[in-house]
XYZ file of C-alpha atoms in Angstrom:
622
model
C 116.040 180.865 43.902
C 118.759 182.373 41.671
C 121.790 180.551 40.285
C 125.139 182.264 39.669
C 127.865 180.500 37.672
C 131.354 181.904 38.231
C 133.775 181.727 35.279
C 135.848 184.890 35.858
C 139.116 183.188 36.772
C 142.273 183.851 34.761
C 143.749 180.431 33.913
C 147.188 181.732 33.043
C 149.136 178.517 33.801
C 146.887 176.195 31.801
C 146.503 178.718 28.990
C 150.274 179.274 28.707
C 151.023 175.542 28.691
C 148.431 174.886 25.973
C 149.961 177.708 23.892
C 153.509 176.369 24.370
C 152.731 172.666 23.965
C 155.116 171.182 21.376
C 153.022 168.113 20.540
C 150.351 170.110 18.706
C 147.654 167.969 20.344
C 146.133 170.958 22.096
C 146.694 173.756 19.571
C 142.930 173.917 18.838
C 142.354 174.886 22.505
C 144.630 177.952 22.406
C 142.953 181.014 23.917
C 139.798 179.145 24.998
C 138.578 179.962 28.548
C 138.838 177.193 31.147
C 135.094 176.637 31.475
C 134.773 176.149 27.698
C 137.453 173.456 27.536
C 136.320 169.867 26.865
C 135.052 167.999 29.944
C 133.969 164.398 30.387
C 132.787 162.834 27.132
C 134.010 165.796 25.057
C 131.213 168.102 26.214
C 132.342 171.574 27.334
C 132.650 171.876 31.119
C 130.236 174.814 31.207
C 127.713 172.997 28.985
C 127.293 170.393 31.712
C 126.611 172.993 34.410
C 124.195 174.932 32.185
C 122.243 171.715 31.491
C 122.193 171.015 35.240
C 120.797 174.406 36.300
C 118.656 175.267 33.254
C 115.445 174.369 35.083
C 112.783 177.059 35.373
C 110.952 175.158 38.094
C 114.054 175.499 40.312
C 115.651 178.833 39.315
C 113.975 182.104 38.372
C 117.228 183.385 36.818
C 120.710 182.082 36.000
C 123.653 184.522 35.786
C 127.188 184.006 34.490
C 130.051 186.131 35.874
C 133.124 186.387 33.626
C 136.014 188.791 33.045
C 136.614 191.373 30.340
C 139.439 189.325 28.812
C 137.156 186.358 27.985
C 133.800 188.134 27.805
C 133.463 187.713 24.027
C 133.923 183.932 24.305
C 131.097 183.662 26.823
C 128.861 186.051 24.902
C 129.246 183.793 21.853
C 128.659 180.679 24.009
C 125.479 182.250 25.483
C 124.089 182.984 22.011
C 124.740 179.422 20.853
C 123.312 177.793 23.981
C 120.108 179.761 24.544
C 121.593 181.442 27.623
C 120.272 185.030 28.107
C 123.180 187.247 26.985
C 121.951 190.061 29.229
C 122.650 187.761 32.211
C 126.383 187.576 31.437
C 128.106 189.858 33.984
C 131.516 191.354 33.055
C 133.790 192.052 36.065
C 136.151 194.301 34.006
C 139.400 192.450 34.802
C 141.842 191.419 32.075
C 144.747 189.852 33.993
C 145.384 187.693 37.025
C 146.877 190.738 38.772
C 143.748 192.894 38.510
C 141.216 190.145 39.269
C 138.492 190.847 41.809
C 138.474 187.481 43.598
C 135.705 184.870 43.719
C 133.712 186.384 46.584
C 133.885 189.849 44.980
C 132.618 188.396 41.686
C 129.620 186.917 43.456
C 128.958 190.180 45.302
C 129.224 192.100 42.006
C 126.493 190.009 40.394
C 124.199 190.373 43.424
C 124.779 194.150 43.758
C 124.733 195.099 40.068
C 121.608 193.069 39.292
C 119.922 194.004 42.611
C 119.301 190.340 43.459
C 117.194 189.678 46.548
C 116.669 185.940 46.762
C 118.379 182.783 47.960
C 121.471 182.123 45.836
C 123.132 178.964 44.600
C 126.678 179.655 43.394
C 128.751 177.188 41.362
C 132.181 177.358 39.758
C 131.492 176.858 36.061
C 135.049 175.623 35.406
C 134.776 172.649 37.764
C 135.135 169.116 36.453
C 132.653 166.635 37.933
C 133.245 162.883 37.836
C 129.541 162.095 37.545
C 127.101 164.243 35.598
C 123.911 162.669 36.902
C 123.416 164.129 40.374
C 120.046 165.627 41.232
C 120.293 169.364 41.911
C 116.641 169.410 43.047
C 117.655 167.146 45.932
C 120.359 169.673 46.879
C 117.823 172.509 47.006
C 115.336 170.445 49.028
C 118.001 169.693 51.604
C 119.065 173.369 51.742
C 115.476 174.405 52.444
C 115.118 171.768 55.160
C 118.009 173.228 57.211
C 118.130 176.622 58.986
C 121.339 177.901 57.416
C 123.705 177.997 54.450
C 124.756 174.884 52.553
C 128.186 173.709 51.396
C 128.550 170.768 49.026
C 131.448 168.448 49.818
C 132.849 165.149 48.603
C 135.187 162.513 50.026
C 138.755 162.864 48.795
C 140.170 160.035 46.735
C 143.281 158.303 48.089
C 145.562 160.183 45.697
C 144.243 163.618 46.754
C 145.874 165.580 49.560
C 143.736 167.462 52.059
C 146.314 170.274 52.001
C 145.160 171.161 48.468
C 141.471 171.618 49.334
C 139.101 173.416 51.654
C 138.313 170.780 54.286
C 135.102 170.618 56.312
C 134.440 168.900 59.621
C 130.785 167.847 59.737
C 128.645 166.752 62.685
C 127.155 163.397 61.553
C 123.939 163.922 63.531
C 123.038 167.530 62.662
C 125.027 167.849 59.364
C 126.263 171.196 60.684
C 129.781 172.152 59.592
C 131.668 172.640 62.835
C 134.942 173.819 61.279
C 136.248 174.914 57.878
C 139.968 174.695 57.110
C 141.328 176.191 53.906
C 144.140 173.935 52.606
C 145.163 172.753 56.088
C 148.651 171.501 56.855
C 148.994 167.780 57.505
C 147.868 166.739 60.990
C 145.517 169.683 61.574
C 142.402 167.601 60.867
C 141.516 163.970 60.313
C 138.663 164.923 57.960
C 138.871 163.896 54.295
C 135.747 165.820 53.305
C 136.561 168.465 50.721
C 134.461 171.541 49.991
C 133.872 172.562 46.382
C 132.662 175.879 44.934
C 129.036 174.800 45.107
C 127.093 176.676 47.795
C 123.576 177.734 48.732
C 123.316 181.081 50.568
C 120.153 182.524 52.087
C 119.120 186.036 51.092
C 119.459 187.165 54.738
C 123.132 186.164 54.721
C 124.136 187.952 51.497
C 125.073 191.127 53.434
C 127.983 189.198 54.976
C 129.668 189.195 51.541
C 130.276 192.958 51.592
C 131.292 192.797 55.297
C 133.910 190.204 54.406
C 135.185 192.162 51.380
C 135.712 195.312 53.442
C 138.117 193.324 55.615
C 139.978 191.843 52.629
C 141.385 194.500 50.283
C 143.604 191.956 48.463
C 142.059 189.736 45.762
C 144.259 186.827 46.914
C 142.347 186.807 50.246
C 138.919 186.948 48.638
C 138.573 183.214 48.014
C 135.536 181.295 49.161
C 137.761 179.209 51.423
C 138.709 182.331 53.409
C 135.064 183.498 53.407
C 133.765 180.243 54.883
C 136.593 180.083 57.426
C 135.507 183.537 58.626
C 131.780 182.819 58.525
C 131.951 179.391 60.233
C 134.975 179.571 62.543
C 134.731 183.239 63.602
C 131.138 184.383 63.077
C 129.842 180.881 63.941
C 126.932 181.068 61.548
C 124.884 177.921 60.978
C 126.294 176.324 57.838
C 125.360 172.780 56.854
C 127.024 170.226 54.619
C 125.648 167.921 51.951
C 127.702 165.166 50.396
C 127.812 164.407 46.690
C 129.223 160.876 46.346
C 131.366 161.749 43.318
C 134.655 163.524 42.566
C 135.260 167.198 41.756
C 138.220 169.125 40.385
C 138.459 172.891 39.959
C 140.582 173.751 36.927
C 141.706 176.943 38.698
C 145.445 177.557 38.418
C 146.413 173.988 37.408
C 148.579 173.064 34.475
C 147.962 170.998 31.364
C 149.175 167.723 32.898
C 146.676 167.964 35.802
C 143.828 168.880 33.464
C 144.487 165.938 31.119
C 145.126 163.579 34.054
C 141.741 164.404 35.635
C 139.960 164.094 32.308
C 141.478 160.654 31.723
C 140.823 159.548 35.318
C 137.139 160.513 35.303
C 136.526 159.252 31.769
C 138.130 155.891 32.630
C 135.982 155.628 35.744
C 132.835 156.032 33.664
C 134.016 153.570 31.018
C 134.949 150.980 33.654
C 131.338 150.534 34.671
C 129.147 151.281 31.662
C 126.469 148.822 32.770
C 128.419 146.261 34.754
C 126.112 144.238 37.006
C 126.615 144.575 40.759
C 125.873 141.369 42.670
C 125.950 140.789 46.423
C 124.954 137.946 48.704
C 123.780 137.980 52.288
C 123.660 134.753 54.213
C 121.215 132.949 56.445
C 122.111 132.977 60.115
C 121.735 130.682 63.107
C 121.395 132.021 66.630
C 123.839 129.973 68.697
C 123.157 131.557 72.061
C 120.972 134.102 73.832
C 118.115 134.433 71.346
C 115.399 135.641 71.638
C 116.808 138.185 74.114
C 118.060 140.539 71.352
C 114.667 142.219 71.389
C 114.738 142.571 75.184
C 118.090 144.303 75.903
C 119.834 140.957 76.129
C 122.944 139.439 74.547
C 123.291 136.923 71.728
C 125.851 135.080 69.616
C 124.916 134.300 66.023
C 126.708 132.941 62.974
C 126.197 133.434 59.250
C 126.139 130.195 57.252
C 126.983 129.765 53.589
C 124.549 126.855 53.079
C 121.746 129.343 52.460
C 121.844 132.817 50.952
C 119.936 135.603 49.244
C 121.544 137.159 46.164
C 120.619 140.505 44.624
C 121.839 141.835 41.269
C 121.662 145.482 40.199
C 122.394 146.733 36.694
C 122.002 150.275 35.380
C 118.991 150.751 33.107
C 116.866 153.460 31.451
C 114.009 153.097 33.938
C 113.868 151.706 37.472
C 112.675 148.105 37.331
C 112.070 145.594 40.134
C 111.968 142.091 38.639
C 109.561 139.594 40.273
C 111.091 136.251 41.223
C 109.413 133.477 39.168
C 108.899 131.267 42.253
C 108.612 133.721 45.139
C 106.552 136.409 43.374
C 104.339 134.385 41.023
C 102.106 136.343 38.669
C 101.247 133.416 36.402
C 99.490 130.229 37.555
C 98.555 126.950 35.919
C 94.981 127.293 37.069
C 92.717 128.841 39.673
C 93.310 125.766 41.826
C 97.079 126.297 41.450
C 96.689 129.932 42.588
C 94.570 128.772 45.536
C 97.088 126.154 46.703
C 100.133 128.441 46.351
C 98.389 131.360 48.068
C 97.196 129.151 50.940
C 100.639 127.663 51.481
C 102.898 130.670 50.865
C 100.657 133.694 51.318
C 100.760 136.757 49.094
C 104.040 138.336 50.076
C 107.265 137.448 48.265
C 110.593 139.248 48.048
C 109.534 142.037 45.683
C 108.093 144.128 48.517
C 111.465 143.826 50.318
C 113.307 145.296 47.303
C 110.796 148.121 46.991
C 110.814 148.977 50.702
C 114.637 148.982 50.779
C 114.824 151.368 47.804
C 112.281 153.704 49.385
C 114.043 153.730 52.752
C 117.449 154.191 51.086
C 116.352 157.328 49.222
C 114.726 158.647 52.391
C 117.877 157.966 54.429
C 120.207 159.675 51.929
C 117.957 162.739 51.652
C 117.823 163.064 55.432
C 121.570 162.497 55.821
C 122.464 165.146 53.259
C 123.688 162.818 50.506
C 122.696 163.849 46.963
C 122.216 160.730 44.836
C 122.854 160.605 41.118
C 119.867 160.449 38.768
C 120.666 156.926 37.602
C 118.092 154.185 37.189
C 118.620 150.485 37.630
C 117.059 147.052 37.408
C 116.993 144.922 40.566
C 116.435 141.184 40.695
C 116.931 138.661 43.454
C 117.271 134.968 44.103
C 117.320 133.055 47.370
C 117.576 129.478 48.595
C 116.820 130.298 52.258
C 113.836 128.147 53.296
C 110.784 130.196 54.221
C 109.153 130.405 57.628
C 111.827 128.501 59.537
C 113.512 131.448 61.269
C 116.772 131.650 59.288
C 116.464 135.398 58.503
C 115.475 135.040 54.860
C 113.688 138.406 54.622
C 116.503 140.420 56.166
C 119.026 138.644 53.899
C 117.211 140.032 50.835
C 117.096 143.527 52.355
C 120.772 143.323 53.357
C 121.925 142.211 49.889
C 119.790 144.917 48.230
C 121.323 147.583 50.466
C 124.855 146.427 49.565
C 124.012 146.815 45.864
C 122.517 150.287 46.328
C 125.520 151.472 48.354
C 127.943 150.244 45.692
C 125.910 151.711 42.812
C 125.625 155.158 44.410
C 129.135 155.158 45.899
C 127.867 155.291 49.500
C 130.726 154.388 51.856
C 130.965 152.859 55.332
C 131.499 156.397 56.621
C 128.125 157.431 55.183
C 126.326 154.367 56.491
C 128.410 152.682 59.243
C 127.798 149.003 59.998
C 125.860 149.441 63.269
C 123.584 152.025 61.625
C 123.214 149.723 58.604
C 121.810 146.985 60.859
C 119.298 149.488 62.270
C 118.412 150.531 58.711
C 117.650 146.935 57.659
C 115.504 146.399 60.748
C 113.601 149.629 60.060
C 112.861 148.554 56.482
C 111.120 145.479 57.847
C 109.443 146.941 60.936
C 108.548 150.479 59.776
C 107.762 149.804 56.127
C 106.455 146.247 56.147
C 105.352 145.785 59.776
C 107.372 142.593 60.175
C 108.008 141.713 63.818
C 111.792 141.375 64.134
C 114.850 141.970 66.328
C 118.303 143.361 65.640
C 120.329 140.124 65.890
C 119.709 138.885 62.346
C 120.528 142.240 60.772
C 123.714 142.700 62.793
C 125.179 139.323 61.868
C 124.229 139.794 58.199
C 126.046 143.140 58.130
C 129.144 142.064 60.085
C 129.106 138.435 58.826
C 130.836 135.497 60.466
C 130.494 134.749 64.190
C 129.301 137.802 66.110
C 128.773 138.547 69.810
C 126.087 141.171 70.395
C 125.209 143.141 73.529
C 121.909 145.039 73.303
C 121.925 146.498 76.817
C 119.448 149.296 77.488
C 122.232 151.740 78.383
C 124.071 151.158 75.083
C 120.910 151.314 72.986
C 119.774 154.570 74.588
C 123.194 156.278 74.525
C 124.375 155.389 71.011
C 121.332 153.909 69.290
C 122.903 150.476 68.799
C 124.622 147.744 70.798
C 128.171 146.492 71.150
C 129.015 144.109 68.289
C 132.193 142.019 68.342
C 133.384 139.694 65.562
C 134.763 136.448 67.023
C 137.472 134.026 65.938
C 136.026 131.284 63.719
C 139.050 129.007 63.521
C 138.570 125.422 64.689
C 134.823 125.613 65.253
C 133.065 122.293 66.001
C 130.595 120.755 63.568
C 127.139 122.271 63.943
C 124.085 120.818 62.243
C 120.722 122.230 61.199
C 117.332 120.587 60.737
C 114.108 122.232 59.677
C 110.521 121.297 58.983
C 109.822 120.634 55.318
C 106.306 122.038 55.837
C 106.537 124.600 58.631
C 102.982 125.923 58.310
C 101.815 124.417 61.632
C 104.693 125.648 63.757
C 106.824 127.937 61.662
C 106.880 130.887 64.012
C 106.465 131.326 67.725
C 103.686 133.744 68.603
C 103.181 134.864 72.174
C 102.498 137.818 74.431
C 106.091 137.783 75.688
C 106.823 141.417 74.766
C 103.845 142.735 76.689
C 104.764 140.586 79.701
C 108.311 141.980 79.552
C 107.063 145.566 79.249
C 104.791 144.940 82.220
C 107.884 143.940 84.206
C 106.777 140.348 84.868
C 109.603 138.896 87.029
C 109.713 135.524 85.207
C 110.270 137.177 81.814
C 112.614 139.929 83.045
C 114.819 137.420 84.880
C 114.822 135.059 81.889
C 116.161 137.803 79.606
C 118.930 138.569 82.095
C 119.774 134.860 82.265
C 119.908 134.622 78.437
C 122.533 137.396 78.572
C 124.532 135.558 81.237
C 124.449 132.333 79.217
C 125.718 134.293 76.203
C 128.717 135.633 78.126
C 129.517 132.097 79.283
C 129.185 130.808 75.718
C 131.549 133.531 74.534
C 134.173 132.228 76.966
C 133.523 128.628 75.890
C 134.012 129.588 72.239
C 137.229 131.461 73.039
C 138.512 128.494 75.085
C 137.244 126.006 72.462
C 135.405 124.202 75.265
C 132.789 122.490 73.112
C 131.284 120.376 75.918
C 130.578 123.516 77.906
C 129.110 125.161 74.799
C 126.815 122.161 74.264
C 125.578 122.394 77.858
C 124.848 126.089 77.449
C 122.899 125.494 74.221
C 120.665 123.027 76.060
C 120.206 125.506 78.909
C 119.252 128.186 76.388
C 116.432 126.018 75.048
C 115.115 125.037 78.482
C 115.063 128.657 79.561
C 113.144 129.585 76.418
C 110.726 126.754 77.076
C 110.095 127.978 80.626
C 109.069 131.411 79.336
C 107.204 130.580 76.140
C 105.465 127.304 77.182
C 105.068 124.290 74.924
C 101.911 125.634 73.293
C 103.811 128.662 72.029
C 106.814 126.621 70.929
C 104.662 124.380 68.754
C 104.644 120.604 68.306
C 106.997 120.570 65.304
C 109.798 122.398 67.147
C 109.408 120.198 70.229
C 109.543 116.988 68.144
C 112.825 118.088 66.549
C 114.345 118.943 69.937
C 113.277 115.569 71.426
C 114.656 113.711 68.414
C 118.048 115.422 68.697
C 118.294 114.625 72.406
C 117.691 110.936 71.734
C 121.096 110.982 70.040
C 122.835 112.953 72.790
C 123.112 116.185 70.785
C 122.824 119.664 72.226
C 119.972 121.508 70.526
C 118.176 124.861 70.487
C 116.098 127.036 68.173
C 118.287 129.151 65.856
C 115.533 131.703 65.278
C 111.817 132.215 65.644
C 110.835 128.596 65.041
C 110.581 125.931 62.385
C 114.232 124.868 62.644
C 116.716 123.601 65.237
C 120.480 123.982 65.416
C 122.602 121.445 67.220
C 126.078 120.485 68.341
C 126.805 116.751 68.359
C 130.211 115.782 69.733
C 129.824 112.098 68.767
C 130.467 111.732 65.027
C 129.102 108.151 64.934
C 125.743 109.199 66.383
C 125.591 112.128 63.952
C 125.042 109.740 61.010
C 122.191 107.963 62.806
C 120.634 111.270 63.811
C 120.676 112.563 60.242
C 118.774 109.457 59.092
C 116.266 109.789 61.935
C 115.503 113.406 61.037
C 115.137 112.567 57.373
C 112.783 109.693 58.189
C 110.761 112.092 60.366
C 110.170 114.271 57.287
C 112.704 116.985 58.179
C 115.463 118.489 56.072
C 118.883 117.918 57.686
C 122.265 119.420 56.806
C 125.685 120.022 58.279
C 126.384 123.719 58.704
C 129.105 125.429 56.662
C 129.942 128.643 58.555
C 130.488 131.733 56.413
C 133.784 133.324 57.397
C 134.211 136.745 55.733
C 137.934 136.925 56.540
C 138.512 133.693 54.611
C 136.603 134.942 51.538
C 138.235 136.920 48.759
C 135.369 139.424 48.480
C 132.870 139.347 51.318
C 129.438 138.518 50.012
C 130.158 139.717 46.451
C 130.420 137.874 43.168
């Protein structure tokens, strides 16, 4: 592959304003070409791009196209920076009026140097907010798609789409469906801006001369016009890849814009030199419908702030995953200590969840056409969610890790929408770690609060996810939670229920439909604040589960907790896969007695504090 850096523009506005500036602050920049002006951190703008593309394993040659007016500057720069002077192409223009135009400059380099290879072309006078992106990832993505590649970024709030080339991108195929050069307001809802950073296949290079024959005027020979013609008219396959950073082309801007962008980008980098990013994800209780989420059913679940997993990410020289001192022990008091801990807790802590999430995140971004920066980080986690009692402790760690990674790499909700995020978290656990799990936990940990979920087969097949609705949390009744202090004998329900469902066994199929019906009724009860009806439905949910799973599958510990709760007139059901029960007791006086009875039975008992994201200042972040 060959790289061509374009620096042949005539920056007359910026140059004139620097020359006429009365303050004297910029007198040392008089006459300097745009690409050789200071960029972020004082380094020349072109120096950054040369460092980025000066990689023999990626590019066989790098060329620089400039004009006759500034040729000597770039010749001197090439000598000082170990750039091959013979690869500096002079387009012969000396003024803005006799310029060739960007597309003609590219075509000149290809024709004059008889280049016959795939080309990556970059504007060498383009400011970039982040200098750490991985150009190898860009090339890998280009080679994975059957067409040309345009790099784009998401406009900041202050930027107007009418000042940029705007792309409309199909989220599934990453194909650019339409290119609009500086569109008027209202023509497109897209905020994805193209930059002069393209990959073009050798077979497509002939289109450059075709385009130029139709455009005799240099003003019409911009890349924006070229891509409009190639995508909208010729309908060639052109794909888009997002760089989650900001770009600014110096172009024909003035001194105030140049200094404003420099300050803006420099401030952004200084704001977060190594500031830790911390997010929490919360345990959840299934209030209704579980376990039908894995069987095209419907559920209602709630995140609770009693228990949480917290992940902290901080930028570092190398990528480090820090073991948790309790959950990932590597030091033991003795061989007997190792034996007892391993027998009780197994070998698998939270570290594997961090590692699997990082792996899946990189894989997802590469596949989705998002070029990540080459930054490293240190990840550590903490959690107080009790293990093996079905409160979604594993997915909470994955969810919190994903929040940190998204924030660190500037991945937005548009890049990874909430319903897809829930699928992502599930895939980390099922595909990478072979954990048996359903979508409910991941959905409620992404949306947070009280969430109604419909996983109907039609929805799942058509859009790849269900219908998720956040519900009003005001005035909720007092729910309680109890769990086994040693859940090893009945922590999780194991059965052949999935195979029976796949086989179409009427008892199981009908039960899953009934779980969905109970969920819809519970949704109405919650909306009407009919707590007695909700309590009845919770009891029905448990009995239905019992009829399908049998007492042997449910386990003696779960059954004892259910029986104990019913002695005190409380509604009760399993909030997850087993090891805990969630209840609704409408008699406050009996609640005190029930708490004591559970504690005396060796269980942990607590009143639930629902986590309401709308009532929190920053959802899940500290």
